[in-house]
């Protein structure tokens, strides 16, 4: 029985020494932090004031409960913020992807549809304008050619009229030749040469007048039969001149009509070219407006993409900072909770009257 009591006393003494050592270690650990010192100071003041121990225990337990609630609230708020962050990141990444798609699709439309369309329209307009220039060149050339032809016609008719007048003079001179003198014969021969000078050598009537000159040069005009032949020949020659004038006048009228018809055709072609250019210009204007609209849209979406990237970067940086704050707060709450639990163990110990802060 004594042996059992001795063993019990030794055990109690050993346990007390262990508890004393643990208590000393806990108080030492508490003194390592400002928060722990504050709690130990509170315990010391409560001990000096002789307040009920349970009241102090209740106060520390309430403090522990507050810390646990604050830690739970911190976890809850950070989880909410994490959900919000993930949602924002998904939204920004989707916005960036949509902006990239819009930029690429718009640029593809510009490069493969509108820019080639504009180039085709401009080339076509330039081509038709060249047709117009060629049309006006033909018009001007036709006008100049017709003016030259008309001048030639007037000149030829004037020559033929002069030749007609010369024939009339020759006929009048012949009618006065009854007993011609040498001078009169000479004058008649000169009148024939004058007629010859009025007739171009390329004229089909040139051989006729040469034959008359040859005939007249060998005559003394004493034979009335010869004179009659010459008169008849001159009349035929005159009729041929008149027929030539009439034929050339008719040909001139036909040429003028054809010329006017040709000019009308050129004007109609020019007007059609202009209508085509007008239609192409309307299409070109609409194409340029569409290009401007899509270019503005592309630039805006590119600006949106850069803005979304900046906002995503800002959100990531902000969340990283908030994560650091959360981590620090969680560590602080956890540390303070551990200190509070240590302080509670001190208060619940058998003796804390000798605590020195």
Short mmCIF file of C-alpha atoms in Angstrom, two decimals:
data_model
loop_
_atom_site.label_atom_id
_atom_site.label_comp_id
_atom_site.label_asym_id
_atom_site.label_seq_id
_atom_site.Cartn_x
_atom_site.Cartn_y
_atom_site.Cartn_z
CA UNK A 1 0.00 0.00 0.00
CA UNK A 2 2.84 2.39 0.86
CA UNK A 3 4.52 1.45 -2.38
CA UNK A 4 1.42 2.40 -4.35
CA UNK A 5 1.14 5.76 -2.57
CA UNK A 6 4.80 6.47 -3.21
CA UNK A 7 4.41 5.74 -6.88
CA UNK A 8 1.34 8.02 -7.05
CA UNK A 9 3.18 10.88 -5.35
CA UNK A 10 6.13 10.48 -7.72
CA UNK A 11 3.77 10.50 -10.68
CA UNK A 12 1.98 13.61 -9.45
CA UNK A 13 5.28 15.35 -8.84
CA UNK A 14 6.56 14.37 -12.31
CA UNK A 15 3.34 15.51 -13.96
CA UNK A 16 3.49 18.82 -12.17
CA UNK A 17 7.06 19.34 -13.33
CA UNK A 18 6.07 18.52 -16.95
CA UNK A 19 3.10 20.84 -16.75
CA UNK A 20 5.31 23.54 -15.34
CA UNK A 21 7.77 23.08 -18.21
CA UNK A 22 4.98 23.14 -20.83
CA UNK A 23 3.50 26.22 -19.25
CA UNK A 24 6.84 27.97 -19.32
CA UNK A 25 7.29 27.04 -22.99
CA UNK A 26 3.83 28.34 -23.91
CA UNK A 27 4.36 31.65 -22.13
CA UNK A 28 7.73 31.99 -23.83
CA UNK A 29 6.13 31.38 -27.24
CA UNK A 30 3.38 33.89 -26.50
CA UNK A 31 5.91 36.56 -25.64
CA UNK A 32 7.40 36.24 -29.14
CA UNK A 33 4.49 38.17 -30.71
CA UNK A 34 2.81 41.46 -29.92
CA UNK A 35 -0.59 39.79 -29.92
CA UNK A 36 0.63 37.07 -27.52
CA UNK A 37 2.14 39.68 -25.19
CA UNK A 38 -1.17 41.52 -25.19
CA UNK A 39 -3.01 38.38 -24.18
CA UNK A 40 -0.49 37.57 -21.44
CA UNK A 41 -0.80 41.16 -20.21
CA UNK A 42 -4.58 40.70 -20.08
CA UNK A 43 -4.14 37.46 -18.11
CA UNK A 44 -1.72 39.18 -15.70
CA UNK A 45 -4.07 42.11 -15.12
CA UNK A 46 -6.98 39.76 -14.56
CA UNK A 47 -4.91 37.75 -12.06
CA UNK A 48 -3.81 40.88 -10.19
CA UNK A 49 -7.39 42.11 -10.06
CA UNK A 50 -8.50 38.77 -8.68
CA UNK A 51 -11.26 38.38 -11.24
CA UNK A 52 -12.99 35.06 -11.77
CA UNK A 53 -11.01 32.71 -13.97
CA UNK A 54 -14.08 31.58 -15.87
CA UNK A 55 -14.78 35.15 -16.93
CA UNK A 56 -11.31 35.34 -18.49
CA UNK A 57 -11.78 31.95 -20.14
CA UNK A 58 -15.10 33.08 -21.57
CA UNK A 59 -13.51 36.27 -22.93
CA UNK A 60 -10.69 34.36 -24.65
CA UNK A 61 -13.09 31.76 -26.02
CA UNK A 62 -15.24 34.59 -27.40
CA UNK A 63 -12.12 36.06 -28.98
CA UNK A 64 -11.33 32.66 -30.51
CA UNK A 65 -14.87 32.42 -31.84
CA UNK A 66 -14.57 35.91 -33.38
CA UNK A 67 -11.30 34.96 -35.05
CA UNK A 68 -12.82 31.77 -36.42
CA UNK A 69 -15.81 33.72 -37.78
CA UNK A 70 -13.55 36.34 -39.32
CA UNK A 71 -11.47 33.56 -40.90
CA UNK A 72 -14.61 31.92 -42.28
CA UNK A 73 -15.83 35.27 -43.62
CA UNK A 74 -12.40 35.89 -45.17
CA UNK A 75 -12.53 32.47 -46.85
CA UNK A 76 -16.09 33.08 -48.06
CA UNK A 77 -15.33 36.57 -49.43
CA UNK A 78 -12.17 35.36 -51.14
CA UNK A 79 -14.04 32.45 -52.68
CA UNK A 80 -16.66 34.94 -53.95
CA UNK A 81 -13.91 37.15 -55.32
CA UNK A 82 -12.25 34.12 -56.94
CA UNK A 83 -15.53 33.20 -58.63
CA UNK A 84 -15.93 36.79 -59.80
CA UNK A 85 -12.33 36.83 -61.04
CA UNK A 86 -12.75 33.60 -62.97
CA UNK A 87 -15.97 34.91 -64.51
CA UNK A 88 -14.27 38.18 -65.51
CA UNK A 89 -11.28 36.34 -66.97
CA UNK A 90 -13.58 34.11 -69.03
CA UNK A 91 -15.52 37.18 -70.17
CA UNK A 92 -12.42 39.16 -71.13
CA UNK A 93 -10.88 36.18 -72.93
CA UNK A 94 -14.14 35.67 -74.84
CA UNK A 95 -14.29 39.39 -75.66
CA UNK A 96 -10.68 39.26 -76.89
CA UNK A 97 -11.42 36.19 -79.01
CA UNK A 98 -14.55 37.82 -80.47
CA UNK A 99 -12.60 40.99 -81.26
CA UNK A 100 -9.85 38.97 -82.97
CA UNK A 101 -12.46 37.11 -85.03
CA UNK A 102 -14.13 40.40 -86.03
CA UNK A 103 -10.80 41.97 -86.99
CA UNK A 104 -9.71 38.94 -89.02
CA UNK A 105 -13.08 38.49 -90.73
CA UNK A 106 -13.33 42.18 -91.55
CA UNK A 107 -9.79 42.30 -92.91
CA UNK A 108 -10.50 39.17 -94.94
CA UNK A 109 -13.60 40.84 -96.43
CA UNK A 110 -11.57 43.94 -97.26
CA UNK A 111 -8.64 42.05 -98.79
CA UNK A 112 -10.57 39.42 -100.73
CA UNK A 113 -13.76 41.23 -101.69
CA UNK A 114 -13.91 44.99 -101.38
CA UNK A 115 -10.36 45.99 -102.30
CA UNK A 116 -10.39 43.80 -105.46
CA UNK A 117 -13.88 45.08 -106.25
CA UNK A 118 -12.71 48.69 -105.98
CA UNK A 119 -9.69 47.99 -108.17
CA UNK A 120 -11.89 46.30 -110.79
CA UNK A 121 -14.26 49.27 -110.83
CA UNK A 122 -11.41 51.77 -111.12
CA UNK A 123 -9.80 49.79 -113.96
CA UNK A 124 -13.14 49.49 -115.74
CA UNK A 125 -13.83 53.22 -115.38
CA UNK A 126 -10.36 54.05 -116.69
CA UNK A 127 -10.89 51.68 -119.61
CA UNK A 128 -14.22 53.25 -120.56
CA UNK A 129 -12.72 56.73 -120.22
CA UNK A 130 -10.09 55.62 -122.73
CA UNK A 131 -12.93 54.52 -124.99
CA UNK A 132 -14.44 57.98 -124.60
CA UNK A 133 -11.16 59.63 -125.48
CA UNK A 134 -10.86 57.42 -128.56
CA UNK A 135 -14.47 58.25 -129.42
CA UNK A 136 -13.82 62.01 -129.21
CA UNK A 137 -10.64 61.60 -131.23
CA UNK A 138 -12.62 59.85 -133.96
CA UNK A 139 -15.22 62.60 -133.73
CA UNK A 140 -12.67 65.38 -134.12
CA UNK A 141 -10.90 63.53 -136.94
CA UNK A 142 -14.21 62.98 -138.73
CA UNK A 143 -15.08 66.68 -138.40
CA UNK A 144 -11.68 67.73 -139.72
CA UNK A 145 -11.87 65.21 -142.57
CA UNK A 146 -15.37 66.36 -143.50
CA UNK A 147 -14.33 69.99 -143.41
CA UNK A 148 -11.40 69.20 -145.69
CA UNK A 149 -13.63 67.19 -148.02
CA UNK A 150 -16.16 70.01 -148.12
CA UNK A 151 -13.44 72.53 -148.87
CA UNK A 152 -12.21 70.27 -151.68
CA UNK A 153 -15.77 69.99 -152.97
CA UNK A 154 -16.26 73.74 -152.97
CA UNK A 155 -12.92 74.25 -154.65
CA UNK A 156 -13.72 71.69 -157.36
CA UNK A 157 -17.20 73.12 -157.94
CA UNK A 158 -15.71 76.58 -158.15
CA UNK A 159 -13.21 75.34 -160.75
CA UNK A 160 -15.98 73.63 -162.68
CA UNK A 161 -18.10 76.78 -162.56
CA UNK A 162 -15.13 78.74 -163.81
CA UNK A 163 -14.69 76.15 -166.57
CA UNK A 164 -18.37 76.47 -167.46
CA UNK A 165 -17.99 80.23 -167.68
CA UNK A 166 -14.89 79.76 -169.84
CA UNK A 167 -16.82 77.39 -172.15
CA UNK A 168 -19.61 79.93 -172.40
CA UNK A 169 -17.05 82.56 -173.30
CA UNK A 170 -15.55 80.26 -175.93
CA UNK A 171 -19.00 79.55 -177.40
CA UNK A 172 -19.78 83.24 -177.51
CA UNK A 173 -16.48 83.85 -179.19
CA UNK A 174 -17.13 81.11 -181.74
CA UNK A 175 -20.52 82.54 -182.60
CA UNK A 176 -18.82 85.76 -183.63
CA UNK A 177 -16.31 84.02 -185.89
CA UNK A 178 -17.67 84.49 -189.46
CA UNK A 179 -14.55 85.77 -191.14
CA UNK A 180 -12.15 85.43 -188.18
CA UNK A 181 -8.99 87.34 -188.05
CA UNK A 182 -5.78 85.83 -186.79
CA UNK A 183 -6.23 87.73 -183.54
CA UNK A 184 -9.72 86.30 -183.02
CA UNK A 185 -8.47 82.80 -183.69
CA UNK A 186 -5.69 83.37 -181.23
CA UNK A 187 -8.17 84.58 -178.64
CA UNK A 188 -10.32 81.50 -179.12
CA UNK A 189 -7.36 79.18 -178.78
CA UNK A 190 -6.38 81.00 -175.57
CA UNK A 191 -9.94 80.56 -174.25
CA UNK A 192 -9.60 76.82 -174.81
CA UNK A 193 -6.32 76.83 -172.91
CA UNK A 194 -8.05 78.79 -170.20
CA UNK A 195 -10.66 76.02 -169.98
CA UNK A 196 -7.85 73.48 -169.82
CA UNK A 197 -6.32 75.35 -166.92
CA UNK A 198 -9.62 75.13 -165.06
CA UNK A 199 -9.77 71.37 -165.50
CA UNK A 200 -7.49 69.23 -163.38
CA UNK A 201 -5.31 66.89 -165.39
CA UNK A 202 -6.72 64.01 -163.36
CA UNK A 203 -10.28 64.93 -164.45
CA UNK A 204 -11.97 62.56 -166.87
CA UNK A 205 -12.82 65.63 -169.01
CA UNK A 206 -9.16 66.52 -169.55
CA UNK A 207 -8.81 64.37 -172.71
CA UNK A 208 -11.87 66.08 -174.22
CA UNK A 209 -10.47 69.58 -173.82
CA UNK A 210 -7.05 68.47 -175.14
CA UNK A 211 -8.75 67.03 -178.23
CA UNK A 212 -10.57 70.32 -178.77
CA UNK A 213 -7.35 72.29 -178.40
CA UNK A 214 -5.66 70.02 -180.94
CA UNK A 215 -8.57 70.38 -183.33
CA UNK A 216 -8.76 74.14 -182.96
CA UNK A 217 -5.05 74.66 -183.33
CA UNK A 218 -5.12 73.20 -186.85
CA UNK A 219 -8.07 75.24 -188.09
CA UNK A 220 -8.45 78.68 -189.54
CA UNK A 221 -12.20 78.56 -188.73
CA UNK A 222 -13.19 79.36 -192.35
CA UNK A 223 -15.08 76.10 -192.60
CA UNK A 224 -18.44 76.46 -190.85
CA UNK A 225 -18.76 72.68 -190.58
CA UNK A 226 -15.62 72.55 -188.47
CA UNK A 227 -16.89 75.41 -186.35
CA UNK A 228 -20.14 73.51 -185.84
CA UNK A 229 -18.23 70.45 -184.71
CA UNK A 230 -16.28 72.54 -182.25
CA UNK A 231 -19.48 74.16 -180.99
CA UNK A 232 -21.07 70.77 -180.52
CA UNK A 233 -17.97 69.50 -178.76
CA UNK A 234 -17.94 72.53 -176.47
CA UNK A 235 -21.63 72.07 -175.66
CA UNK A 236 -21.02 68.42 -174.85
CA UNK A 237 -18.08 69.47 -172.76
CA UNK A 238 -20.22 72.04 -170.96
CA UNK A 239 -22.91 69.46 -170.33
CA UNK A 240 -20.27 67.11 -168.96
CA UNK A 241 -19.08 69.87 -166.60
CA UNK A 242 -22.64 70.52 -165.43
CA UNK A 243 -23.22 66.79 -164.93
CA UNK A 244 -20.01 66.62 -162.95
CA UNK A 245 -21.12 69.55 -160.78
CA UNK A 246 -24.47 67.89 -160.17
CA UNK A 247 -22.85 64.53 -159.39
CA UNK A 248 -20.36 66.06 -157.00
CA UNK A 249 -23.10 68.11 -155.34
CA UNK A 250 -25.17 64.96 -154.82
CA UNK A 251 -22.10 63.08 -153.55
CA UNK A 252 -21.37 65.96 -151.18
CA UNK A 253 -24.92 65.81 -149.85
CA UNK A 254 -24.62 62.06 -149.33
CA UNK A 255 -21.23 62.46 -147.70
CA UNK A 256 -22.60 65.15 -145.38
CA UNK A 257 -25.56 62.95 -144.43
CA UNK A 258 -23.27 59.99 -143.77
CA UNK A 259 -21.00 62.28 -141.78
CA UNK A 260 -23.84 63.55 -139.62
CA UNK A 261 -25.07 59.99 -139.11
CA UNK A 262 -21.57 58.92 -138.12
CA UNK A 263 -21.26 61.83 -135.68
CA UNK A 264 -24.65 60.93 -134.18
CA UNK A 265 -23.44 57.35 -133.76
CA UNK A 266 -20.27 58.55 -132.05
CA UNK A 267 -22.33 60.81 -129.78
CA UNK A 268 -24.60 57.90 -128.90
CA UNK A 269 -21.56 55.73 -128.09
CA UNK A 270 -20.07 58.51 -125.99
CA UNK A 271 -23.34 58.93 -124.09
CA UNK A 272 -23.53 55.17 -123.47
CA UNK A 273 -19.95 55.20 -122.22
CA UNK A 274 -20.86 58.04 -119.87
CA UNK A 275 -23.90 56.15 -118.56
CA UNK A 276 -21.69 53.15 -117.85
CA UNK A 277 -19.18 55.38 -116.05
CA UNK A 278 -21.96 56.94 -114.00
CA UNK A 279 -23.24 53.52 -112.95
CA UNK A 280 -19.71 52.36 -112.13
CA UNK A 281 -19.08 55.53 -110.12
CA UNK A 282 -22.22 54.87 -108.08
CA UNK A 283 -20.96 51.35 -107.41
CA UNK A 284 -17.47 52.67 -106.66
CA UNK A 285 -18.83 55.24 -104.21
CA UNK A 286 -20.86 52.56 -102.43
CA UNK A 287 -17.80 50.29 -102.34
CA UNK A 288 -15.60 53.03 -100.91
CA UNK A 289 -18.22 53.82 -98.28
CA UNK A 290 -18.38 50.14 -97.34
CA UNK A 291 -14.58 50.02 -97.17
CA UNK A 292 -14.57 53.07 -94.89
CA UNK A 293 -17.25 51.53 -92.67
CA UNK A 294 -15.50 48.19 -92.39
CA UNK A 295 -12.11 49.84 -91.86
CA UNK A 296 -13.57 51.93 -89.05
CA UNK A 297 -15.23 48.82 -87.58
CA UNK A 298 -11.95 46.86 -87.85
CA UNK A 299 -10.00 49.65 -86.15
CA UNK A 300 -12.61 49.91 -83.41
CA UNK A 301 -12.56 46.18 -82.80
CA UNK A 302 -8.75 46.24 -82.72
CA UNK A 303 -8.95 49.03 -80.15
CA UNK A 304 -11.51 46.93 -78.23
CA UNK A 305 -9.13 43.97 -78.30
CA UNK A 306 -6.31 46.05 -76.84
CA UNK A 307 -8.69 47.47 -74.23
CA UNK A 308 -9.86 43.98 -73.22
CA UNK A 309 -6.23 42.81 -72.95
CA UNK A 310 -5.44 45.81 -70.73
CA UNK A 311 -8.52 45.16 -68.59
CA UNK A 312 -7.63 41.45 -68.33
CA UNK A 313 -4.09 42.32 -67.29
CA UNK A 314 -5.41 44.80 -64.74
CA UNK A 315 -7.86 42.23 -63.39
CA UNK A 316 -5.11 39.61 -63.10
CA UNK A 317 -2.81 42.06 -61.33
CA UNK A 318 -5.60 43.19 -59.02
CA UNK A 319 -6.56 39.61 -58.21
CA UNK A 320 -2.91 38.75 -57.57
CA UNK A 321 -2.68 41.65 -55.11
CA UNK A 322 -5.94 40.63 -53.45
CA UNK A 323 -4.67 37.05 -53.24
CA UNK A 324 -1.56 38.29 -51.46
CA UNK A 325 -3.74 40.30 -49.08
CA UNK A 326 -5.98 37.28 -48.50
CA UNK A 327 -2.99 35.01 -47.88
CA UNK A 328 -1.45 37.48 -45.42
CA UNK A 329 -4.76 37.99 -43.61
CA UNK A 330 -5.41 34.25 -43.46
CA UNK A 331 -1.93 33.64 -42.07
CA UNK A 332 -2.45 36.45 -39.56
CA UNK A 333 -5.85 35.14 -38.47
CA UNK A 334 -4.49 31.60 -38.23
CA UNK A 335 -1.52 32.80 -36.21
CA UNK A 336 -3.71 34.87 -33.88
CA UNK A 337 -6.08 31.94 -33.50
CA UNK A 338 -3.22 29.68 -32.49
CA UNK A 339 -1.94 32.31 -30.05
CA UNK A 340 -5.42 32.69 -28.59
CA UNK A 341 -5.69 28.94 -28.10
CA UNK A 342 -2.30 28.96 -26.39
CA UNK A 343 -3.44 31.82 -24.17
CA UNK A 344 -6.56 29.84 -23.31
CA UNK A 345 -4.44 26.90 -22.27
CA UNK A 346 -2.44 29.23 -20.01
CA UNK A 347 -5.60 30.55 -18.40
CA UNK A 348 -6.92 27.04 -17.92
CA UNK A 349 -3.64 25.95 -16.27
CA UNK A 350 -3.50 25.41 -12.52
CA UNK A 351 -1.42 28.50 -11.74
CA UNK A 352 -0.90 31.66 -13.74
CA UNK A 353 -0.40 34.05 -10.80
CA UNK A 354 3.30 34.42 -11.47
CA UNK A 355 3.04 35.41 -15.13
CA UNK A 356 5.39 38.27 -15.94
CA UNK A 357 4.95 40.14 -19.19
#
